[in-house]
Coordinates of C-alpha atoms and ligand atoms in Angstrom, one line a residue:
X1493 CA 27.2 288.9 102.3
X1494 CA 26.3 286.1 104.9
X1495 CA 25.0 283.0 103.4
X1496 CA 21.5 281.8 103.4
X1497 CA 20.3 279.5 106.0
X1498 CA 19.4 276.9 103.1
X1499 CA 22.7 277.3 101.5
X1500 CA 24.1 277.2 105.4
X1501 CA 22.8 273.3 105.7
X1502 CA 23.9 272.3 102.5
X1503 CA 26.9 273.2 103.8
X1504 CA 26.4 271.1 106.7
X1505 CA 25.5 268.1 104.9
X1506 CA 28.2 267.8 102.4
X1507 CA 29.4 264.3 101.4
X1508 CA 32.7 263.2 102.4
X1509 CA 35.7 264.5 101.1
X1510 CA 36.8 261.3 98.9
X1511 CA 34.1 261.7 97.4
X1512 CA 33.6 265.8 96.7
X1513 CA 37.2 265.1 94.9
X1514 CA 35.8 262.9 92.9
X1515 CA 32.6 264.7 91.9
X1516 CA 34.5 268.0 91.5
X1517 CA 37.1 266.3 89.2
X1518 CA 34.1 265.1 86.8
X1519 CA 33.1 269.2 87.0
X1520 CA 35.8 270.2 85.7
X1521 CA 36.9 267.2 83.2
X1522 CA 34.9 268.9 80.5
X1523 CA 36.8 271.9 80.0
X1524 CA 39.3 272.0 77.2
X1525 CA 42.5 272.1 78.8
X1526 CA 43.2 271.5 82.3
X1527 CA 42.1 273.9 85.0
X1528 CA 44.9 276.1 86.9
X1529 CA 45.7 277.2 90.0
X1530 CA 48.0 279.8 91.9
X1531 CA 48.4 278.9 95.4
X1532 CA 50.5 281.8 97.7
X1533 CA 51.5 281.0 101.2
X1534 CA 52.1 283.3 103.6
X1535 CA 53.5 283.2 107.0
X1536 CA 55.7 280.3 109.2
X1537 CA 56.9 276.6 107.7
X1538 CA 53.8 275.7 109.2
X1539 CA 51.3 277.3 106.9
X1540 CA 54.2 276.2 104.2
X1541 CA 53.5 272.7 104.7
X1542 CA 49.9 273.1 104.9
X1543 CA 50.1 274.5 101.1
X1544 CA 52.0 271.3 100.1
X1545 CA 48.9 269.6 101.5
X1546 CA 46.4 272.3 99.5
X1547 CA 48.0 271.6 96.6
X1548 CA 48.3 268.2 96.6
X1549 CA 44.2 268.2 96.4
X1550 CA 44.0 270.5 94.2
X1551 CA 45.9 268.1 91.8
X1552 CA 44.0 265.2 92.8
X1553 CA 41.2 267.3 91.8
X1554 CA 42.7 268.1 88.4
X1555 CA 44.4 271.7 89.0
X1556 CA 47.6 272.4 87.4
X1557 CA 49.6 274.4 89.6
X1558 CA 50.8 277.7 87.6
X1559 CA 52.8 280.6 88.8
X1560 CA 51.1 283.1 86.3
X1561 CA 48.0 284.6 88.6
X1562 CA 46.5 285.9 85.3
X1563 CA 45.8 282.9 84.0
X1564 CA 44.4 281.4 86.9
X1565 CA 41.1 279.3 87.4
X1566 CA 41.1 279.1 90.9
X1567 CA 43.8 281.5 93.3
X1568 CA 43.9 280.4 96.9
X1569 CA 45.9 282.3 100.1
X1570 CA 47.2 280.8 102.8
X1571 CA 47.5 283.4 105.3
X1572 CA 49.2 284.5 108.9
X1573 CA 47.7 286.6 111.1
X1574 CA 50.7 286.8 113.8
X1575 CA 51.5 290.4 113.0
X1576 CA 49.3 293.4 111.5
X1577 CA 51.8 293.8 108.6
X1578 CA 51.3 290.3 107.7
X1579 CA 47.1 290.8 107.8
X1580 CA 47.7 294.0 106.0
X1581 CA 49.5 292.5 103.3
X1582 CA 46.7 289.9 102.7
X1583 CA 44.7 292.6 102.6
X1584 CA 46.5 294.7 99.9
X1585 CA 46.9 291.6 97.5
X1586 CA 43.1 291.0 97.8
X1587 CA 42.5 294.5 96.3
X1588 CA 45.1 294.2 94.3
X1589 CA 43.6 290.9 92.4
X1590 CA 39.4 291.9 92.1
X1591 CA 40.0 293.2 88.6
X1592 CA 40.8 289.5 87.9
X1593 CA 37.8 288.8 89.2
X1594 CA 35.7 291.1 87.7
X1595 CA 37.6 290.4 84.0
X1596 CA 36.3 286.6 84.9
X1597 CA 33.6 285.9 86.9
X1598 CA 34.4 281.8 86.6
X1599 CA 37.3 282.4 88.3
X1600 CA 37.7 280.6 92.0
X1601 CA 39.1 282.4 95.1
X1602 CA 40.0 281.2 98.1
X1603 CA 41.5 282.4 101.4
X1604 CA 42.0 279.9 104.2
X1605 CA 44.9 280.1 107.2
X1606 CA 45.2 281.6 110.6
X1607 CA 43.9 284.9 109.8
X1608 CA 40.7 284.0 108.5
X1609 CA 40.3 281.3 111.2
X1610 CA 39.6 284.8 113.0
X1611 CA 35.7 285.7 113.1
X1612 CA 36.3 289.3 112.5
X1613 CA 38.2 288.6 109.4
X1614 CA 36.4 286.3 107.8
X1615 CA 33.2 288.4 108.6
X1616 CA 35.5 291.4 106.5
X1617 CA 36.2 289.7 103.6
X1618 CA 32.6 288.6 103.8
X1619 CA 31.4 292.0 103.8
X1620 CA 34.0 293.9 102.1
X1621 CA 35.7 291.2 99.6
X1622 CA 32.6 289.8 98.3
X1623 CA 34.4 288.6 95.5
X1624 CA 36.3 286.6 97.4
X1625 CA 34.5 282.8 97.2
X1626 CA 35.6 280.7 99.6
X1627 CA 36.8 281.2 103.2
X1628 CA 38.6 278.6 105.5
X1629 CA 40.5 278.8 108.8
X1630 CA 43.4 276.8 110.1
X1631 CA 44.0 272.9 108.5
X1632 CA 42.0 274.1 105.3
X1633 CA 43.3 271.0 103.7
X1634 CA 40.2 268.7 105.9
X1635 CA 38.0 271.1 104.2
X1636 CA 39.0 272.7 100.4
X1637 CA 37.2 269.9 98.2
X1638 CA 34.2 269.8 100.1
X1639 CA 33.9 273.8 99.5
X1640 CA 34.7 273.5 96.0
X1641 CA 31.8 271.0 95.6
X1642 CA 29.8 273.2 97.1
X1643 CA 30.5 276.0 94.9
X1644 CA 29.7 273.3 92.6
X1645 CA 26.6 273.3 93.5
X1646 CA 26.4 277.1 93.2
X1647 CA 26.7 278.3 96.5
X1648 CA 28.9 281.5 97.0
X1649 CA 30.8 283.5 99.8
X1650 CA 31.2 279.9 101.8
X1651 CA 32.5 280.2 105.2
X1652 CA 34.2 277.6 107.4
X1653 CA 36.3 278.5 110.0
X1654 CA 35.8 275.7 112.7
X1655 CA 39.5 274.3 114.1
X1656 CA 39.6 271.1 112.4
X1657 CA 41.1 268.9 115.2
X1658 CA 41.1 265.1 113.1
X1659 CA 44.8 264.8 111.5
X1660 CA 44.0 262.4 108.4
X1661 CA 46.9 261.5 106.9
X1662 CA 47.0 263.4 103.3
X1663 CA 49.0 260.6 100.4
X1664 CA 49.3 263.0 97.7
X1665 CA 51.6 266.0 99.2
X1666 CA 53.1 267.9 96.7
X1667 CA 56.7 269.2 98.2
X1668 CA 58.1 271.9 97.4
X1669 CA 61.8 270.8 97.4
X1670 CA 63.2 267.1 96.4
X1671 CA 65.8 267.1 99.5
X1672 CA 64.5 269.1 101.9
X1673 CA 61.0 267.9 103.6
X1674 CA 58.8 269.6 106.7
X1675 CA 57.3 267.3 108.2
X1676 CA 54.4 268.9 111.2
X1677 CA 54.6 266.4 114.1
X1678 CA 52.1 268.2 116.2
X1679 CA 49.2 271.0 115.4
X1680 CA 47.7 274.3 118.2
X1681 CA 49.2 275.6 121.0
X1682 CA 47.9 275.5 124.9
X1683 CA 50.7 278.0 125.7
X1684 CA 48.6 281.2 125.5
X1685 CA 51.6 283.8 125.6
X1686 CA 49.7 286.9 125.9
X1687 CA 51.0 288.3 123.0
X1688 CA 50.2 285.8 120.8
X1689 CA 47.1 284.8 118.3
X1690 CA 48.2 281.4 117.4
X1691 CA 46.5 279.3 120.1
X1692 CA 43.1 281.4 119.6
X1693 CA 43.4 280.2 115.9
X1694 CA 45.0 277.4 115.5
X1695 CA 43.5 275.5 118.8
X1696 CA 44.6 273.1 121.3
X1697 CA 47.8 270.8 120.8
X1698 CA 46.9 267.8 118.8
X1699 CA 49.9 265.0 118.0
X1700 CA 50.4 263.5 115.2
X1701 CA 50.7 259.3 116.1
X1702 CA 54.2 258.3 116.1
X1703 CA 53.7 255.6 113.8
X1704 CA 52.5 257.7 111.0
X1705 CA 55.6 260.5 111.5
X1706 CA 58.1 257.2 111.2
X1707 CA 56.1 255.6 108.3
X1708 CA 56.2 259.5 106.4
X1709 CA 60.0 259.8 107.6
X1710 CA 61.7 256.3 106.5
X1711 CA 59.3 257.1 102.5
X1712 CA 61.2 260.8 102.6
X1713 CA 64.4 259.3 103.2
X1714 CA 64.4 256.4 101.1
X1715 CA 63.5 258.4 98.2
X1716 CA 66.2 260.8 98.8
X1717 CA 65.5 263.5 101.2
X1718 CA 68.4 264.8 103.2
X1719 CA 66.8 266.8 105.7
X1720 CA 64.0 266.9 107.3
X1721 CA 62.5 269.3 109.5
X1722 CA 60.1 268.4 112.0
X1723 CA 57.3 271.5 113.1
X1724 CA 54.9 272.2 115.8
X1725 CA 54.3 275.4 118.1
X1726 CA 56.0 273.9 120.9
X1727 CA 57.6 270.3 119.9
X1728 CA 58.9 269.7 123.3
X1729 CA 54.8 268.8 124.6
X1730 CA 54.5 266.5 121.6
X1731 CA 52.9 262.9 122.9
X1732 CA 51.4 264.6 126.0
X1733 CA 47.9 264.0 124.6
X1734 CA 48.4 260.6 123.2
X1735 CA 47.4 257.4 125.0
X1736 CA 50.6 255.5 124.5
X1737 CA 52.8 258.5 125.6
X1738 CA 56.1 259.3 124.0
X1739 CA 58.4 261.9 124.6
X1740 CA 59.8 264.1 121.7
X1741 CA 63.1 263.4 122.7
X1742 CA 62.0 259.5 122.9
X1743 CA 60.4 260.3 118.8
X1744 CA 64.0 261.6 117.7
X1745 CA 66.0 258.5 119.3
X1746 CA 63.6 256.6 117.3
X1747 CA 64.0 258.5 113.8
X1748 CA 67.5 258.8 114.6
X1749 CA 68.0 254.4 114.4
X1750 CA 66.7 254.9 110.7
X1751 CA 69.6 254.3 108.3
X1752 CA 70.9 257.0 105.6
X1753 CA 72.5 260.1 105.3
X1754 CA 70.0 263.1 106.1
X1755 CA 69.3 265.2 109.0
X1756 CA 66.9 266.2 111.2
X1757 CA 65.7 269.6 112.7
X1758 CA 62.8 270.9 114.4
X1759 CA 61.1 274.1 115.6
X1760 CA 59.8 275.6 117.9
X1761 CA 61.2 274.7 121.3
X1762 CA 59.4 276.4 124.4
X1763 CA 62.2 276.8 127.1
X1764 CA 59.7 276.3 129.8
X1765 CA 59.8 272.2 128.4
X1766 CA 62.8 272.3 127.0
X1767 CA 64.9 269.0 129.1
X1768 CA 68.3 267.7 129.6
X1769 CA 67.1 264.7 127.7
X1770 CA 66.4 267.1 124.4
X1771 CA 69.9 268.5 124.8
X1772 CA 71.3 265.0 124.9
X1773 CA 69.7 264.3 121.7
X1774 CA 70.9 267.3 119.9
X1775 CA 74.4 266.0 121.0
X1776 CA 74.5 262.5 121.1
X1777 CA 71.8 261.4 117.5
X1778 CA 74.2 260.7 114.9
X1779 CA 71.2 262.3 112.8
X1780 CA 70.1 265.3 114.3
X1781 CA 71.5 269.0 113.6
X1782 CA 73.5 270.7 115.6
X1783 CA 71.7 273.7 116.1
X1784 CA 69.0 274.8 118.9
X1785 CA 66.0 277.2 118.2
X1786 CA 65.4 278.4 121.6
X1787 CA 63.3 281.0 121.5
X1788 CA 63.3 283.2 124.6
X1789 CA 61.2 286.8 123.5
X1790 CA 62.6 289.1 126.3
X1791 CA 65.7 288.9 128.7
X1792 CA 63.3 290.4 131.4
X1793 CA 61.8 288.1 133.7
X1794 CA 59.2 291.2 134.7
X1795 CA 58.4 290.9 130.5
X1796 CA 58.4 287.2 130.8
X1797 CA 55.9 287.0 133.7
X1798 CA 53.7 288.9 131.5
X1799 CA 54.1 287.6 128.1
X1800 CA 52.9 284.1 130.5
X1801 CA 56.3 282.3 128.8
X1802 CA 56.0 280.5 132.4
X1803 CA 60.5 280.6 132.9
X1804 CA 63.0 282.9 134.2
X1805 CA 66.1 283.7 133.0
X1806 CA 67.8 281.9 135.6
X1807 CA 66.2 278.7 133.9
X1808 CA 66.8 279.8 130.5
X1809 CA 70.6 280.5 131.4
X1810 CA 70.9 276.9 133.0
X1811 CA 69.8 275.3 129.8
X1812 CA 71.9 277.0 127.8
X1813 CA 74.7 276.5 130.3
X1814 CA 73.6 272.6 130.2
X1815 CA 74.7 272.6 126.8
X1816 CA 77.4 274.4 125.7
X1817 CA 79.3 273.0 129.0
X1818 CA 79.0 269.3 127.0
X1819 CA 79.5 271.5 123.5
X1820 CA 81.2 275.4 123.9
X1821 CA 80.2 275.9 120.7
X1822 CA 76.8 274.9 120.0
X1823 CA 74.7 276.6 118.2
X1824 CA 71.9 278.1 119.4
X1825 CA 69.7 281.0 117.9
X1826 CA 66.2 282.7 119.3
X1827 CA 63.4 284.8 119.0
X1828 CA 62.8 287.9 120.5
X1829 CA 59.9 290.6 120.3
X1830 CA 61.1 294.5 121.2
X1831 CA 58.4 297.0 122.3
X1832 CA 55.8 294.7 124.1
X1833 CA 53.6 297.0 126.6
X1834 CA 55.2 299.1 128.9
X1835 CA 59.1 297.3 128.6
X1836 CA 61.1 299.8 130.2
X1837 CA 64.2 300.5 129.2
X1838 CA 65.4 298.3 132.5
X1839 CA 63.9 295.2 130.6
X1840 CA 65.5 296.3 127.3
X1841 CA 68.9 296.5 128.3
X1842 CA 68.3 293.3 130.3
X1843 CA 67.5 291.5 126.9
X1844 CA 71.0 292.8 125.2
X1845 CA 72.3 291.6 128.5
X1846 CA 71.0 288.1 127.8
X1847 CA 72.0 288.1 123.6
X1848 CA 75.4 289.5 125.0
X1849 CA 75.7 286.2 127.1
X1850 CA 74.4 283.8 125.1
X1851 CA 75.9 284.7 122.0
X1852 CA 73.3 283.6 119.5
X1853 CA 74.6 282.5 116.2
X1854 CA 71.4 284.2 114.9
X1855 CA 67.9 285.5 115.8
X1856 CA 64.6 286.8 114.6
X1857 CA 63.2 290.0 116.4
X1858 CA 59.9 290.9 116.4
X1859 CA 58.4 295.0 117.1
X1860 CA 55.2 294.0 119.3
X1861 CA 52.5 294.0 117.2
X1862 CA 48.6 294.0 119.1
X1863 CA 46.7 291.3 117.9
X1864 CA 43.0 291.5 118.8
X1865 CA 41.7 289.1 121.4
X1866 CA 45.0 288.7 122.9
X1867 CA 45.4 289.1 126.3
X1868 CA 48.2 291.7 125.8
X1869 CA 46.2 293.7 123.3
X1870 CA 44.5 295.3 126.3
X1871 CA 47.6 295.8 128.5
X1872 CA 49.0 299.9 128.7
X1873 CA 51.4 301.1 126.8
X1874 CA 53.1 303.7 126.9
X1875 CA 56.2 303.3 124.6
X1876 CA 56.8 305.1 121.6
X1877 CA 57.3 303.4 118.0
X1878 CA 59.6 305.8 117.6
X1879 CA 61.5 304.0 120.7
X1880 CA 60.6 300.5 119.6
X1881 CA 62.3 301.3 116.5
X1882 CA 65.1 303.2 117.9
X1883 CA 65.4 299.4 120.4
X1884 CA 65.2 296.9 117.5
X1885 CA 68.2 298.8 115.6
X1886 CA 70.4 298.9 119.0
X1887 CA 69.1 294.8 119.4
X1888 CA 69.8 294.0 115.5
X1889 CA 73.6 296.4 115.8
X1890 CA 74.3 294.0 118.7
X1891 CA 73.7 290.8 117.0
X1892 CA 75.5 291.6 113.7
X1893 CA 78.8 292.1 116.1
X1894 CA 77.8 288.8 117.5
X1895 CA 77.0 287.3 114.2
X1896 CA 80.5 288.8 113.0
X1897 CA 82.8 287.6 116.0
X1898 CA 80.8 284.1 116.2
X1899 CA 81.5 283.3 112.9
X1900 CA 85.0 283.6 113.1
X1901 CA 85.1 279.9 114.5
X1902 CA 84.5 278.3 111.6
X1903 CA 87.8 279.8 109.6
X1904 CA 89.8 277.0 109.3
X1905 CA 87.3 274.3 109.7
X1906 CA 85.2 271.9 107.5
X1907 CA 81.8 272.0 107.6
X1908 CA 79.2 269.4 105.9
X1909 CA 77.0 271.2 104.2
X1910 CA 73.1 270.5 102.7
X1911 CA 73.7 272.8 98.7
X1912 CA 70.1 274.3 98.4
X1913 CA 70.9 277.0 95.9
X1914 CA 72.9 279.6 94.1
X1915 CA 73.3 282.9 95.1
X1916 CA 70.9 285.3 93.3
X1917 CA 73.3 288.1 93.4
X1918 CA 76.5 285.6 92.4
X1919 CA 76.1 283.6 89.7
X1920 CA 78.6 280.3 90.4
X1921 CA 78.5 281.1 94.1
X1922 CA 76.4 278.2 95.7
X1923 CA 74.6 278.4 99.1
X1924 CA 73.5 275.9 101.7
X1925 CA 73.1 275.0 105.7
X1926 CA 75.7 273.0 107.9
X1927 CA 74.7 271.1 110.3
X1928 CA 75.2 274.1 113.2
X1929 CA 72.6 276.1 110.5
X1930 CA 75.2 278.6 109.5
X1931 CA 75.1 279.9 105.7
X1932 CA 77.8 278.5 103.6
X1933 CA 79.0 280.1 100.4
X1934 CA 81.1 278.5 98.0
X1935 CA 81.9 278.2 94.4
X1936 CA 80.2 275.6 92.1
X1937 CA 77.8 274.1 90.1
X1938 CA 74.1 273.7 90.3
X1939 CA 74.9 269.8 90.1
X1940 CA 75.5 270.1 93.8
X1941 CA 72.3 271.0 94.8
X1942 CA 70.4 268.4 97.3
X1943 CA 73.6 267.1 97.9
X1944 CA 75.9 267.2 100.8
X1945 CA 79.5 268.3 100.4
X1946 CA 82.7 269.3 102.4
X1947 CA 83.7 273.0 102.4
X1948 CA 87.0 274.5 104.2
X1949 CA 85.8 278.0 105.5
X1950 CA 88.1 280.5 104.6
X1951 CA 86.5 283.6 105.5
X1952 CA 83.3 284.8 107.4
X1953 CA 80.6 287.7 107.6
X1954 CA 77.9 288.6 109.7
X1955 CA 75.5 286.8 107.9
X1956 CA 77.4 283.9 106.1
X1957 CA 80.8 282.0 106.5
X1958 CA 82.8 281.7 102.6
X1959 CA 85.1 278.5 101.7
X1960 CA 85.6 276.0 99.3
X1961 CA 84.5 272.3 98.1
X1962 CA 87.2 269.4 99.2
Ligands
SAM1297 N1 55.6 278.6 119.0 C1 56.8 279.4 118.8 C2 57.4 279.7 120.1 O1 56.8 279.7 121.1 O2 58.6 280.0 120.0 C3 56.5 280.6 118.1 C4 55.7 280.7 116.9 S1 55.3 282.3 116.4 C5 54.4 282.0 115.1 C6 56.9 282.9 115.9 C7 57.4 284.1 116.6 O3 56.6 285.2 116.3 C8 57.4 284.1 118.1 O4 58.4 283.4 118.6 C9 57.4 285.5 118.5 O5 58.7 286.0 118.6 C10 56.8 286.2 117.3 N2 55.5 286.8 117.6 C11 54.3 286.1 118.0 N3 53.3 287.0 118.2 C12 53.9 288.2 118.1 C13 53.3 289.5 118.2 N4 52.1 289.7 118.6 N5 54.1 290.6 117.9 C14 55.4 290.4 117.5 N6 56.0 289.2 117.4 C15 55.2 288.1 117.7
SF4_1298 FE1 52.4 281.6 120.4 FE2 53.5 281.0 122.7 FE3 52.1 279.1 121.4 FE4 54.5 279.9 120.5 S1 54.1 278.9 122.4 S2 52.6 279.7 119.3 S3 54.5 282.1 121.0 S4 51.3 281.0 122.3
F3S1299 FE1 52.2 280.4 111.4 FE2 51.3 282.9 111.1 FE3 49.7 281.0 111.8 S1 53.2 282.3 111.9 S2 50.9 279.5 112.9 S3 50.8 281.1 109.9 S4 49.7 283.0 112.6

């Protein structure tokens, strides 16, 4: 059900968001106990790190955050849209929850992120989910309390799914981990691979000032954090669109003078922008991880032409090259996608080619998946799933004998590593991250988590390398 054209310029003229926080808040002080809500994120660190945002104005608003959906007063999803399963499953958990709904009308639900940012969605959920209250796109954050004033003010089924392109600096994030912070440095994409929905929804690269990422960095690490991970589609065009420019590479070497004991990461880095000065970073900043996210998506440049990644392999091979001739054993893991229109078999065997040369410590492979309004989504394609699937178990056997054979270095090394856990399945067996971003286990106490500590490998698998505290 669209809204009505009154309704439609309420919407429009809604007051600012200070002060819908402040209006909402009075709502809601007259109930008994505080109001709840469930906030679920779905997709990249991104979208994670937009939920810290969500939720810290939901607090500010007077929401308790609660695990327990059923008790909910307000449920809000922050979705993906960058492959049909991830859609689907958005879809499935908003069927699964209208009985909720319907057991209590007063109940508020949301669904902002990159797949309602999509028209077609958001006009689905309109029409099919009309229990569904409130619809946002991408940066929902610029938008959630001036929606829930105007449900306030009775309107239902709100929709706004404009790009939000201002980046207002949000005080009250609530984090989701005490030592480990994501920081987004820059938001949308101009790259346009063809495969891809994320520049159609999340719009055109926007920086973040440099002053505000230094001011946000030097509070994390004062009050603790050890690492912190730095996020944008491509990071390697961040300042491009800023007046005073300033490189990424030039951002690091200035994060990296701040004093302490904490690392830095960052994803994603496009090859096509990827410099020698970024690879002299990763090896020369005292704080910065030893590990490279390069994510390449086929090893044919015939695929890559296509996919509009804008390099060759020749290129990609020179970077890598460029840094493991200053380091032979940096780390470096990718992305790839299996299955995109029409790759032969030529350009399959000319990605295991590539994985078999560079040796990734890890990747993430992707089966194609059409997204609509892509340019890809209308190329022809006449490969099986059955051989897509049949090409991603041959690409995923390959890198566990990589995995297996790489990891073998460490034996008889010391790594620093970040604790972040215990193992579900091993009680007493602790996990974390070195520097490199290989998987650590080890045995100890939950004491260590947040912490850094020194562990002698001893042993490795394909997914992890095993050792003990010194
Ligand atoms: N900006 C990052 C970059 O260029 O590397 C990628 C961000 S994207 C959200 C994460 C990964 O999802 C991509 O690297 C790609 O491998 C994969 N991906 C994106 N669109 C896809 C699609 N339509 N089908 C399958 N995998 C896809
Ligand atoms: Fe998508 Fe390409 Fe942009 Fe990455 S660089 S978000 S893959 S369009
Ligand atoms: Fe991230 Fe998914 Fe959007 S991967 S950028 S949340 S489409």
């Amino acid at each position: 059900m669209k809204i009505d054209s009154e309704n439609l310029k309420k919407l429009e003229n809604l007051p600012d968001p200070e002060t819908c926080i402040r209006e909402v808040r009075n709502w809601l002080a007259d109930r008994s106990e505080p109001p709840k809500a469930y906030l679920h994120v779905f997709g990249c660190q991104l979208n994670v790190a937009e939920g810290e945002k969500l939720a810290g104005i939901l607090q500010s608003i007077g929401y308790v955050m609660t695990d327990a959906i059923q008790n909910a007063d307000l449920i809000l999803y922050h979705t993906c849209a960058v492959r049909e399963n991830a859609e689907d499953r958005v879809f499935g958990t908003l069927g699964s929850i209208k009985k909720l709904k319907q057991d209590n009308p007063e109940l508020i639900l949301c669904v902002t992120g990159c797949m309602t940012a999509q028209a077609h969605i958001a006009d689905k959920i309109s029409e099919s989910y009309r229990y569904v209250d409130i619809v946002l796109g991408t940066s929902p954050a610029n938008r959630l309390a001036q929606m829930l004033y105007a449900y306030m003010q009775g309107i239902r089924h709100a929709q706004d799914i404009t790009v939000q392109t201002e980046i207002p600096e949000y005080p009250g994030i609530v984090r989701n981990s005490r030592y480990k912070a994501s920081v987004p440095i820059m938001y949308g994409c101009n790259n346009f691979c063809t495969y891809c929905i994320v520049p159609y929804v999340r719009g055109r690269e926007r920086s973040r000032k440099p002053g505000d990422i230094l001011t946000e960095v030097r509070e994390l690490i004062q009050s603790g954090y050890k690492e912190i991970m730095f996020l944008g589609q491509n990071v390697n065009s961040y300042g491009k669109d800023l007046k005073n420019q300033i490189t990424f590479p030039e951002l690091l070497r200035e994060i990296d003078k701040i004093p302490g004991e904490y690392w830095i990461r960052f994803m994603s880095s496009h090859p096509k922008d990827a410099t020698p000065e970024l690879m002299d970073c990763l090896l020369e900043c005292e704080h910065v991880a030893k590990h490279l996210h390069l994510p390449v998506q086929s090893g044919s440049d015939e695929i890559l032409k296509r996919m509009n990644r804008n390099y060759t392999i020749e290129k990609y091979l020179s970077q890598v090259d460029y840094i493991r001739q200053k380091d032979p054993e940096f780390s470096l893991t990718t992305d790839l996608i299996v299955g995109f229109p029409d790759e032969s078999r030529e350009d399959f065997e000319a990605t295991l080619e590539l994985v078999r040369k560079v040796r990734y410590d890890n990747m993430y492979s992707f089966i194609y998946s059409k997204r609509a309004g892509t340019k890809a989504a209308s190329m022809p394609d006449g490969i099986s799933d059955s051989e897509k699937s049949a090409r991603m178990q041959e690409l995923l056997a390959l890198q566990r004998e990589i995995s297996i054979t790489n990891h073998k270095r460490f034996i008889g090394k010391i790594l620093t590593v970040l604790c972040d856990g215990e193992s579900r399945k091993h009680p007493g067996i602790m996990t974390g991250r070195s520097s490199e971003n290989i998987l650590v286990e080890f045995p100890g106490d939950s004491d260590l988590i947040g912490q850094f500590v020194r562990i002698r490998i001893t042993d490795s698998r394909s997914s992890c390398v095993t050792g003990n505290l010194i």
